[in-house]
PDB file of C-alpha atoms in Angstrom:
ATOM      1  CA  UNK A 748       9.414 -76.296  37.279  1.00 42.00           C
ATOM      2  CA  UNK A 749      11.150 -78.048  40.205  1.00 43.00           C
ATOM      3  CA  UNK A 750      15.135 -77.776  40.354  1.00 41.00           C
ATOM      4  CA  UNK A 751      15.961 -81.289  40.235  1.00 43.00           C
ATOM      5  CA  UNK A 752      17.667 -84.530  39.149  1.00 43.00           C
ATOM      6  CA  UNK A 753      15.264 -85.775  36.632  1.00 42.00           C
ATOM      7  CA  UNK A 754      15.562 -89.920  37.249  1.00 43.00           C
ATOM      8  CA  UNK A 755      14.429 -91.961  34.538  1.00 43.00           C
ATOM      9  CA  UNK A 756      13.771 -95.016  36.797  1.00 44.00           C
ATOM     10  CA  UNK A 757      10.248 -96.939  37.573  1.00 41.00           C
ATOM     11  CA  UNK A 758       9.094 -97.065  40.952  1.00 43.00           C
ATOM     12  CA  UNK A 759       6.736 -99.052  42.788  1.00 42.00           C
ATOM     13  CA  UNK A 760       3.437 -96.557  43.986  1.00 40.00           C
ATOM     14  CA  UNK A 761       1.013 -96.937  46.436  1.00 40.00           C
ATOM     15  CA  UNK A 762      -2.089 -95.937  46.487  1.00 42.00           C
ATOM     16  CA  UNK A 763      -3.289 -93.353  48.758  1.00 42.00           C
ATOM     17  CA  UNK A 764      -6.609 -92.600  50.064  1.00 41.00           C
ATOM     18  CA  UNK A 765      -8.662 -89.396  50.733  1.00 39.00           C
ATOM     19  CA  UNK A 766     -11.247 -88.362  53.099  1.00 40.00           C
ATOM     20  CA  UNK A 767     -12.947 -86.824  56.493  1.00 43.00           C
ATOM     21  CA  UNK A 768     -13.418 -83.285  56.868  1.00 41.00           C
ATOM     22  CA  UNK A 769     -14.910 -80.581  58.526  1.00 43.00           C
ATOM     23  CA  UNK A 770     -17.262 -77.913  57.445  1.00 47.00           C
ATOM     24  CA  UNK A 771     -21.249 -77.938  57.454  1.00 46.00           C
ATOM     25  CA  UNK A 772     -23.467 -77.721  54.761  1.00 40.00           C
ATOM     26  CA  UNK A 773     -21.721 -75.671  52.204  1.00 41.00           C
ATOM     27  CA  UNK A 774     -18.501 -76.216  50.525  1.00 40.00           C
ATOM     28  CA  UNK A 775     -15.735 -74.680  48.384  1.00 42.00           C
ATOM     29  CA  UNK A 776     -14.194 -76.019  45.327  1.00 40.00           C
ATOM     30  CA  UNK A 777     -12.561 -78.171  43.285  1.00 44.00           C
ATOM     31  CA  UNK A 778     -11.569 -79.319  40.022  1.00 41.00           C
ATOM     32  CA  UNK A 779     -11.497 -82.416  37.551  1.00 41.00           C
ATOM     33  CA  UNK A 780     -10.357 -83.742  34.340  1.00 38.00           C
ATOM     34  CA  UNK A 781     -11.835 -83.062  30.849  1.00 42.00           C
ATOM     35  CA  UNK A 782     -11.856 -86.686  29.767  1.00 41.00           C
ATOM     36  CA  UNK A 783     -14.318 -89.079  30.997  1.00 42.00           C
ATOM     37  CA  UNK A 784     -11.718 -91.314  32.488  1.00 40.00           C
ATOM     38  CA  UNK A 785     -11.948 -91.649  36.228  1.00 43.00           C
ATOM     39  CA  UNK A 786      -8.714 -89.582  36.641  1.00 40.00           C
ATOM     40  CA  UNK A 787      -8.601 -87.147  39.417  1.00 40.00           C
ATOM     41  CA  UNK A 788      -5.900 -85.394  41.487  1.00 40.00           C
ATOM     42  CA  UNK A 789      -2.935 -87.311  43.033  1.00 40.00           C
ATOM     43  CA  UNK A 790      -5.073 -88.385  45.971  1.00 40.00           C
ATOM     44  CA  UNK A 791      -7.695 -90.954  46.022  1.00 42.00           C
ATOM     45  CA  UNK A 792     -10.990 -90.117  47.569  1.00 40.00           C
ATOM     46  CA  UNK A 793     -11.810 -88.042  50.613  1.00 37.00           C
ATOM     47  CA  UNK A 794     -14.277 -89.303  52.921  1.00 36.00           C
ATOM     48  CA  UNK A 795     -15.899 -87.805  55.391  1.00 37.00           C
ATOM     49  CA  UNK A 796     -18.339 -88.885  58.237  1.00 37.00           C
ATOM     50  CA  UNK A 797     -19.057 -85.951  59.942  1.00 38.00           C
ATOM     51  CA  UNK A 798     -20.709 -83.079  59.316  1.00 38.00           C
ATOM     52  CA  UNK A 799     -19.357 -79.659  59.612  1.00 41.00           C
ATOM     53  CA  UNK A 800     -18.880 -76.215  60.804  1.00 42.00           C
ATOM     54  CA  UNK A 801     -20.085 -73.767  58.332  1.00 52.00           C
ATOM     55  CA  UNK A 802     -23.780 -73.741  57.629  1.00 42.00           C
ATOM     56  CA  UNK A 803     -26.313 -76.576  57.089  1.00 42.00           C
ATOM     57  CA  UNK A 804     -28.871 -77.762  54.722  1.00 41.00           C
ATOM     58  CA  UNK A 805     -30.793 -81.240  55.198  1.00 39.00           C
ATOM     59  CA  UNK A 806     -34.100 -83.039  54.276  1.00 39.00           C
ATOM     60  CA  UNK A 807     -35.846 -85.026  52.486  1.00 39.00           C
ATOM     61  CA  UNK A 808     -38.040 -85.408  49.439  1.00 42.00           C
ATOM     62  CA  UNK A 809     -37.878 -86.370  45.556  1.00 43.00           C
ATOM     63  CA  UNK A 810     -39.573 -83.888  43.730  1.00 41.00           C
ATOM     64  CA  UNK A 811     -38.398 -81.336  41.388  1.00 47.00           C
ATOM     65  CA  UNK A 812     -38.642 -77.748  42.863  1.00 46.00           C
ATOM     66  CA  UNK A 813     -41.766 -77.149  40.651  1.00 42.00           C
ATOM     67  CA  UNK A 814     -42.591 -74.632  43.636  1.00 39.00           C
ATOM     68  CA  UNK A 815     -38.840 -73.470  43.349  1.00 41.00           C
ATOM     69  CA  UNK A 816     -38.024 -69.817  43.807  1.00 42.00           C
ATOM     70  CA  UNK A 817     -38.894 -67.413  40.732  1.00 39.00           C
ATOM     71  CA  UNK A 818     -35.627 -67.431  39.377  1.00 41.00           C
ATOM     72  CA  UNK A 819     -34.375 -67.273  35.940  1.00 40.00           C
ATOM     73  CA  UNK A 820     -33.143 -70.542  34.606  1.00 44.00           C
ATOM     74  CA  UNK A 821     -29.621 -69.332  34.108  1.00 41.00           C
ATOM     75  CA  UNK A 822     -29.390 -68.228  38.179  1.00 45.00           C
ATOM     76  CA  UNK A 823     -30.865 -71.438  39.247  1.00 46.00           C
ATOM     77  CA  UNK A 824     -28.274 -73.588  37.373  1.00 46.00           C
ATOM     78  CA  UNK A 825     -25.600 -71.105  38.925  1.00 50.00           C
ATOM     79  CA  UNK A 826     -26.760 -72.225  42.098  1.00 78.00           C
ATOM     80  CA  UNK A 827     -26.752 -75.778  41.483  1.00 89.00           C
ATOM     81  CA  UNK A 828     -23.049 -76.013  40.783  1.00 89.00           C
ATOM     82  CA  UNK A 829     -22.026 -74.179  43.787  1.00 85.00           C
ATOM     83  CA  UNK A 830     -24.653 -75.449  46.063  1.00 88.00           C
ATOM     84  CA  UNK A 831     -22.905 -78.870  45.271  1.00 92.00           C
ATOM     85  CA  UNK A 832     -19.791 -77.791  45.455  1.00 86.00           C
ATOM     86  CA  UNK A 833     -20.614 -76.466  49.171  1.00 85.00           C
ATOM     87  CA  UNK A 834     -22.195 -79.480  50.324  1.00 88.00           C
ATOM     88  CA  UNK A 835     -19.700 -81.896  49.264  1.00 86.00           C
ATOM     89  CA  UNK A 836     -17.080 -79.977  50.476  1.00 80.00           C
ATOM     90  CA  UNK A 837     -19.153 -80.008  53.923  1.00 79.00           C
ATOM     91  CA  UNK A 838     -19.075 -83.479  54.179  1.00 80.00           C
ATOM     92  CA  UNK A 839     -15.296 -83.966  53.259  1.00 75.00           C
ATOM     93  CA  UNK A 840     -15.651 -85.573  49.982  1.00 81.00           C
ATOM     94  CA  UNK A 841     -13.332 -85.133  47.068  1.00 78.00           C
ATOM     95  CA  UNK A 842     -14.952 -85.104  43.247  1.00 82.00           C
ATOM     96  CA  UNK A 843     -13.844 -88.687  43.075  1.00 79.00           C
ATOM     97  CA  UNK A 844     -15.244 -89.928  45.844  1.00 82.00           C
ATOM     98  CA  UNK A 845     -18.636 -88.115  45.231  1.00 90.00           C
ATOM     99  CA  UNK A 846     -18.595 -89.407  41.480  1.00 89.00           C
ATOM    100  CA  UNK A 847     -18.188 -93.081  42.806  1.00 87.00           C
ATOM    101  CA  UNK A 848     -20.748 -93.262  45.577  1.00 91.00           C
ATOM    102  CA  UNK A 849     -23.689 -91.228  42.951  1.00 94.00           C
ATOM    103  CA  UNK A 850     -22.465 -93.761  40.296  1.00 94.00           C
ATOM    104  CA  UNK A 851     -21.221 -91.005  37.880  1.00 93.00           C
ATOM    105  CA  UNK A 852     -17.836 -89.811  36.364  1.00 87.00           C
ATOM    106  CA  UNK A 853     -15.247 -87.477  37.948  1.00 82.00           C
ATOM    107  CA  UNK A 854     -15.735 -85.340  34.761  1.00 83.00           C
ATOM    108  CA  UNK A 855     -19.492 -85.342  35.595  1.00 90.00           C
ATOM    109  CA  UNK A 856     -19.095 -84.105  38.675  1.00 90.00           C
ATOM    110  CA  UNK A 857     -16.494 -81.301  37.796  1.00 85.00           C
ATOM    111  CA  UNK A 858     -18.943 -80.100  34.973  1.00 88.00           C
ATOM    112  CA  UNK A 859     -21.808 -79.628  37.129  1.00 92.00           C
ATOM    113  CA  UNK A 860     -19.776 -77.994  39.798  1.00 88.00           C
ATOM    114  CA  UNK A 861     -18.529 -75.814  37.603  1.00 83.00           C
ATOM    115  CA  UNK A 862     -22.052 -74.907  35.706  1.00 87.00           C
ATOM    116  CA  UNK A 863     -21.159 -76.238  32.655  1.00 88.00           C
ATOM    117  CA  UNK A 864     -23.738 -79.063  32.606  1.00 89.00           C
ATOM    118  CA  UNK A 865     -27.053 -78.761  34.001  1.00 90.00           C
ATOM    119  CA  UNK A 866     -27.746 -82.397  35.774  1.00 93.00           C
ATOM    120  CA  UNK A 867     -30.908 -84.141  35.078  1.00 93.00           C
ATOM    121  CA  UNK A 868     -33.484 -84.627  38.019  1.00 93.00           C
ATOM    122  CA  UNK A 869     -32.355 -88.421  38.473  1.00 94.00           C
ATOM    123  CA  UNK A 870     -28.962 -87.227  38.410  1.00 95.00           C
ATOM    124  CA  UNK A 871     -29.265 -84.334  40.980  1.00 95.00           C
ATOM    125  CA  UNK A 872     -31.147 -86.580  43.347  1.00 94.00           C
ATOM    126  CA  UNK A 873     -28.535 -89.147  43.340  1.00 95.00           C
ATOM    127  CA  UNK A 874     -26.124 -86.358  44.226  1.00 96.00           C
ATOM    128  CA  UNK A 875     -27.993 -84.910  47.203  1.00 94.00           C
ATOM    129  CA  UNK A 876     -28.905 -88.479  48.429  1.00 94.00           C
ATOM    130  CA  UNK A 877     -25.258 -89.043  48.891  1.00 94.00           C
ATOM    131  CA  UNK A 878     -24.412 -85.576  50.536  1.00 92.00           C
ATOM    132  CA  UNK A 879     -27.706 -86.166  52.714  1.00 90.00           C
ATOM    133  CA  UNK A 880     -29.642 -83.518  51.284  1.00 89.00           C
ATOM    134  CA  UNK A 881     -32.921 -83.651  48.759  1.00 90.00           C
ATOM    135  CA  UNK A 882     -34.395 -81.524  45.941  1.00 90.00           C
ATOM    136  CA  UNK A 883     -36.865 -79.685  48.525  1.00 88.00           C
ATOM    137  CA  UNK A 884     -34.255 -78.529  50.925  1.00 86.00           C
ATOM    138  CA  UNK A 885     -31.736 -77.703  47.762  1.00 89.00           C
ATOM    139  CA  UNK A 886     -34.226 -75.667  46.221  1.00 88.00           C
ATOM    140  CA  UNK A 887     -35.936 -73.579  49.397  1.00 84.00           C
ATOM    141  CA  UNK A 888     -35.395 -70.183  50.348  1.00 75.00           C
ATOM    142  CA  UNK A 889     -33.885 -71.534  53.578  1.00 69.00           C
ATOM    143  CA  UNK A 890     -30.607 -72.472  51.690  1.00 70.00           C
ATOM    144  CA  UNK A 891     -27.431 -70.706  53.824  1.00 73.00           C
ATOM    145  CA  UNK A 892     -24.572 -69.426  52.577  1.00 72.00           C
ATOM    146  CA  UNK A 893     -21.601 -70.286  54.696  1.00 73.00           C
ATOM    147  CA  UNK A 894     -19.713 -67.346  56.084  1.00 82.00           C
ATOM    148  CA  UNK A 895     -16.057 -67.091  55.110  1.00 83.00           C
ATOM    149  CA  UNK A 896     -13.294 -67.571  57.914  1.00 86.00           C
ATOM    150  CA  UNK A 897     -10.402 -65.567  58.017  1.00 92.00           C
ATOM    151  CA  UNK A 898      -8.482 -67.855  60.299  1.00 94.00           C
ATOM    152  CA  UNK A 899      -8.366 -71.182  59.631  1.00 92.00           C
ATOM    153  CA  UNK A 900      -7.296 -73.008  62.653  1.00 93.00           C
ATOM    154  CA  UNK A 901      -5.776 -77.007  62.697  1.00 93.00           C
ATOM    155  CA  UNK A 902      -9.233 -78.426  63.355  1.00 89.00           C
ATOM    156  CA  UNK A 903     -10.617 -76.775  60.699  1.00 87.00           C
ATOM    157  CA  UNK A 904      -8.852 -78.267  57.867  1.00 89.00           C
ATOM    158  CA  UNK A 905     -10.530 -80.799  55.580  1.00 84.00           C
ATOM    159  CA  UNK A 906      -8.648 -83.782  55.597  1.00 85.00           C
ATOM    160  CA  UNK A 907      -8.896 -85.250  51.925  1.00 80.00           C
ATOM    161  CA  UNK A 908      -7.294 -88.674  52.418  1.00 81.00           C
ATOM    162  CA  UNK A 909      -8.948 -91.636  53.606  1.00 76.00           C
ATOM    163  CA  UNK A 910      -8.949 -92.707  57.627  1.00 76.00           C
ATOM    164  CA  UNK A 911      -5.958 -94.909  57.980  1.00 83.00           C
ATOM    165  CA  UNK A 912      -4.220 -93.532  54.588  1.00 89.00           C
ATOM    166  CA  UNK A 913      -0.175 -93.209  55.064  1.00 94.00           C
ATOM    167  CA  UNK A 914      -0.594 -89.977  53.080  1.00 94.00           C
ATOM    168  CA  UNK A 915      -2.412 -86.880  54.571  1.00 93.00           C
ATOM    169  CA  UNK A 916      -3.769 -84.095  52.445  1.00 91.00           C
ATOM    170  CA  UNK A 917      -5.249 -81.464  54.354  1.00 91.00           C
ATOM    171  CA  UNK A 918      -7.056 -78.645  52.713  1.00 88.00           C
ATOM    172  CA  UNK A 919      -7.116 -75.172  54.016  1.00 90.00           C
ATOM    173  CA  UNK A 920     -10.573 -74.461  53.736  1.00 83.00           C
ATOM    174  CA  UNK A 921     -12.349 -71.518  54.682  1.00 84.00           C
ATOM    175  CA  UNK A 922     -16.059 -71.841  53.487  1.00 80.00           C
ATOM    176  CA  UNK A 923     -15.589 -69.324  50.967  1.00 79.00           C
ATOM    177  CA  UNK A 924     -17.490 -69.706  47.886  1.00 69.00           C
ATOM    178  CA  UNK A 925     -15.780 -67.211  45.993  1.00 73.00           C
ATOM    179  CA  UNK A 926     -11.959 -68.508  46.002  1.00 75.00           C
ATOM    180  CA  UNK A 927      -9.730 -69.218  43.058  1.00 78.00           C
ATOM    181  CA  UNK A 928      -6.860 -71.033  44.794  1.00 85.00           C
ATOM    182  CA  UNK A 929      -6.716 -74.251  46.560  1.00 86.00           C
ATOM    183  CA  UNK A 930      -3.974 -74.629  49.385  1.00 92.00           C
ATOM    184  CA  UNK A 931      -2.702 -78.068  50.740  1.00 94.00           C
ATOM    185  CA  UNK A 932      -0.505 -79.282  53.743  1.00 96.00           C
ATOM    186  CA  UNK A 933       0.671 -82.330  52.783  1.00 97.00           C
ATOM    187  CA  UNK A 934       2.150 -85.165  54.857  1.00 97.00           C
ATOM    188  CA  UNK A 935       3.796 -88.151  53.258  1.00 97.00           C
ATOM    189  CA  UNK A 936       4.797 -91.105  56.077  1.00 97.00           C
ATOM    190  CA  UNK A 937       8.041 -93.204  55.022  1.00 97.00           C
ATOM    191  CA  UNK A 938       7.751 -95.139  51.760  1.00 95.00           C
ATOM    192  CA  UNK A 939       4.405 -93.762  50.739  1.00 96.00           C
ATOM    193  CA  UNK A 940       3.109 -92.555  47.670  1.00 93.00           C
ATOM    194  CA  UNK A 941      -0.392 -90.926  46.075  1.00 90.00           C
ATOM    195  CA  UNK A 942      -2.213 -93.060  43.282  1.00 80.00           C
ATOM    196  CA  UNK A 943      -0.400 -93.883  40.528  1.00 77.00           C
ATOM    197  CA  UNK A 944      -0.614 -91.831  37.507  1.00 82.00           C
ATOM    198  CA  UNK A 945      -3.073 -89.289  38.459  1.00 80.00           C
ATOM    199  CA  UNK A 946      -4.634 -86.563  36.212  1.00 79.00           C
ATOM    200  CA  UNK A 947      -6.981 -83.284  36.848  1.00 75.00           C
ATOM    201  CA  UNK A 948      -7.564 -79.834  35.500  1.00 76.00           C
ATOM    202  CA  UNK A 949      -5.243 -77.156  36.389  1.00 81.00           C
ATOM    203  CA  UNK A 950      -1.759 -76.600  37.709  1.00 89.00           C
ATOM    204  CA  UNK A 951       0.047 -77.261  41.053  1.00 93.00           C
ATOM    205  CA  UNK A 952       3.224 -75.312  42.914  1.00 96.00           C
ATOM    206  CA  UNK A 953       4.408 -76.674  45.953  1.00 97.00           C
ATOM    207  CA  UNK A 954       7.511 -76.454  48.353  1.00 98.00           C
ATOM    208  CA  UNK A 955       9.302 -79.308  50.007  1.00 98.00           C
ATOM    209  CA  UNK A 956       9.536 -78.181  53.742  1.00 98.00           C
ATOM    210  CA  UNK A 957      10.820 -81.157  55.181  1.00 98.00           C
ATOM    211  CA  UNK A 958      12.444 -84.697  53.804  1.00 97.00           C
ATOM    212  CA  UNK A 959      12.305 -85.676  50.083  1.00 97.00           C
ATOM    213  CA  UNK A 960       9.809 -86.381  47.489  1.00 97.00           C
ATOM    214  CA  UNK A 961      10.064 -88.437  44.304  1.00 96.00           C
ATOM    215  CA  UNK A 962       7.498 -86.607  41.453  1.00 96.00           C
ATOM    216  CA  UNK A 963       7.027 -88.814  38.308  1.00 95.00           C
ATOM    217  CA  UNK A 964       5.471 -86.659  35.479  1.00 94.00           C
ATOM    218  CA  UNK A 965       4.304 -88.854  32.752  1.00 91.00           C
ATOM    219  CA  UNK A 966       7.782 -90.755  32.163  1.00 89.00           C
ATOM    220  CA  UNK A 967      10.282 -88.524  33.855  1.00 94.00           C
ATOM    221  CA  UNK A 968      11.121 -88.632  37.540  1.00 95.00           C
ATOM    222  CA  UNK A 969      12.190 -85.765  39.927  1.00 97.00           C
ATOM    223  CA  UNK A 970      13.673 -85.827  42.866  1.00 97.00           C
ATOM    224  CA  UNK A 971      12.877 -83.021  45.497  1.00 98.00           C
ATOM    225  CA  UNK A 972      14.833 -82.085  48.541  1.00 97.00           C
ATOM    226  CA  UNK A 973      14.089 -80.104  51.560  1.00 97.00           C
ATOM    227  CA  UNK A 974      13.673 -76.404  50.394  1.00 97.00           C
ATOM    228  CA  UNK A 975      13.059 -77.605  46.903  1.00 98.00           C
ATOM    229  CA  UNK A 976      10.106 -76.606  44.702  1.00 98.00           C
ATOM    230  CA  UNK A 977       8.076 -77.746  41.618  1.00 97.00           C
ATOM    231  CA  UNK A 978       5.558 -76.583  39.403  1.00 96.00           C
ATOM    232  CA  UNK A 979       3.521 -78.947  37.874  1.00 93.00           C
ATOM    233  CA  UNK A 980       0.734 -78.924  34.684  1.00 91.00           C
ATOM    234  CA  UNK A 981      -1.651 -81.515  36.683  1.00 87.00           C
ATOM    235  CA  UNK A 982      -3.452 -82.551  33.364  1.00 86.00           C
ATOM    236  CA  UNK A 983       0.029 -84.692  32.788  1.00 91.00           C
ATOM    237  CA  UNK A 984      -0.421 -87.982  34.666  1.00 90.00           C
ATOM    238  CA  UNK A 985       1.697 -87.645  37.849  1.00 93.00           C
ATOM    239  CA  UNK A 986       2.683 -89.286  41.021  1.00 94.00           C
ATOM    240  CA  UNK A 987       4.281 -88.232  44.488  1.00 96.00           C
ATOM    241  CA  UNK A 988       6.455 -90.722  46.112  1.00 96.00           C
ATOM    242  CA  UNK A 989       8.225 -90.399  49.196  1.00 97.00           C
ATOM    243  CA  UNK A 990      11.271 -92.711  48.731  1.00 95.00           C
ATOM    244  CA  UNK A 991      12.692 -92.212  52.361  1.00 96.00           C
ATOM    245  CA  UNK A 992      12.529 -93.682  55.880  1.00 96.00           C
ATOM    246  CA  UNK A 993      11.814 -90.621  57.293  1.00 97.00           C
ATOM    247  CA  UNK A 994       8.416 -88.410  57.048  1.00 97.00           C
ATOM    248  CA  UNK A 995       8.327 -85.747  54.006  1.00 98.00           C
ATOM    249  CA  UNK A 996       6.283 -82.232  54.246  1.00 98.00           C
ATOM    250  CA  UNK A 997       4.793 -80.241  51.367  1.00 98.00           C
ATOM    251  CA  UNK A 998       3.092 -77.211  51.175  1.00 97.00           C
ATOM    252  CA  UNK A 999       1.337 -76.602  47.791  1.00 96.00           C
ATOM    253  CA  UNK A1000      -1.613 -74.544  46.148  1.00 94.00           C
ATOM    254  CA  UNK A1001      -3.580 -75.801  42.898  1.00 89.00           C
ATOM    255  CA  UNK A1002      -5.971 -73.932  40.677  1.00 84.00           C
ATOM    256  CA  UNK A1003      -9.014 -74.845  39.914  1.00 75.00           C
ATOM    257  CA  UNK A1004     -10.281 -75.094  43.575  1.00 72.00           C
ATOM    258  CA  UNK A1005     -12.088 -77.979  42.426  1.00 63.00           C
ATOM    259  CA  UNK A1006     -10.681 -81.075  43.804  1.00 62.00           C
TER     260      UNK A1006
END
């Protein structure tokens, strides 16, 4: 837990957005809340308008894969969650953004990606339409798994914040479909903040490498300076605020990798 002063004051929060990215038709991770409210990670949606760099998949059709590969129902379901996650990250979308564009809840997307729920045909079609794919391609033998990278350069980082946002959340994404840990490089412009009181499944740990940050967890506010670290249960509503006139930088890791 952060070694810091607990401030019991209330401060205004500004919203942060979320968005562009860079890895092609394959993706990686991310998490979400266990309640049907539209709550998600401390940052808004991700948005991306460009397709990426890892693998690719796209087509057009709208019939369910009757002629899908002869696989067991269980293995087919496993593929669904993993493939949707890959396509989403390739687009640079957060679970929240995908849910919004597809007319679903964050919890639904999170459950589908983790294969806890098998989506109805219409739901799957809506998701794939947003992600620029279709049922035929999704269930075809042409689907390609992305190749995981060892080195992730600055241009390969996945930006989760909307263009123009004053908070930048860059995810270190190497196209792996099996990793269990998410890692972010965060930059907060002077007097900026994440969305107010967001919550999502998992745990997060981070270190302030420049500047200072206020972290409000439920009703308690903690002030962290350069060199201070924090550990929070992200199921509890939380907000990150840069109260200073200088830039703040943080590196953080979170589980699960869904975001």
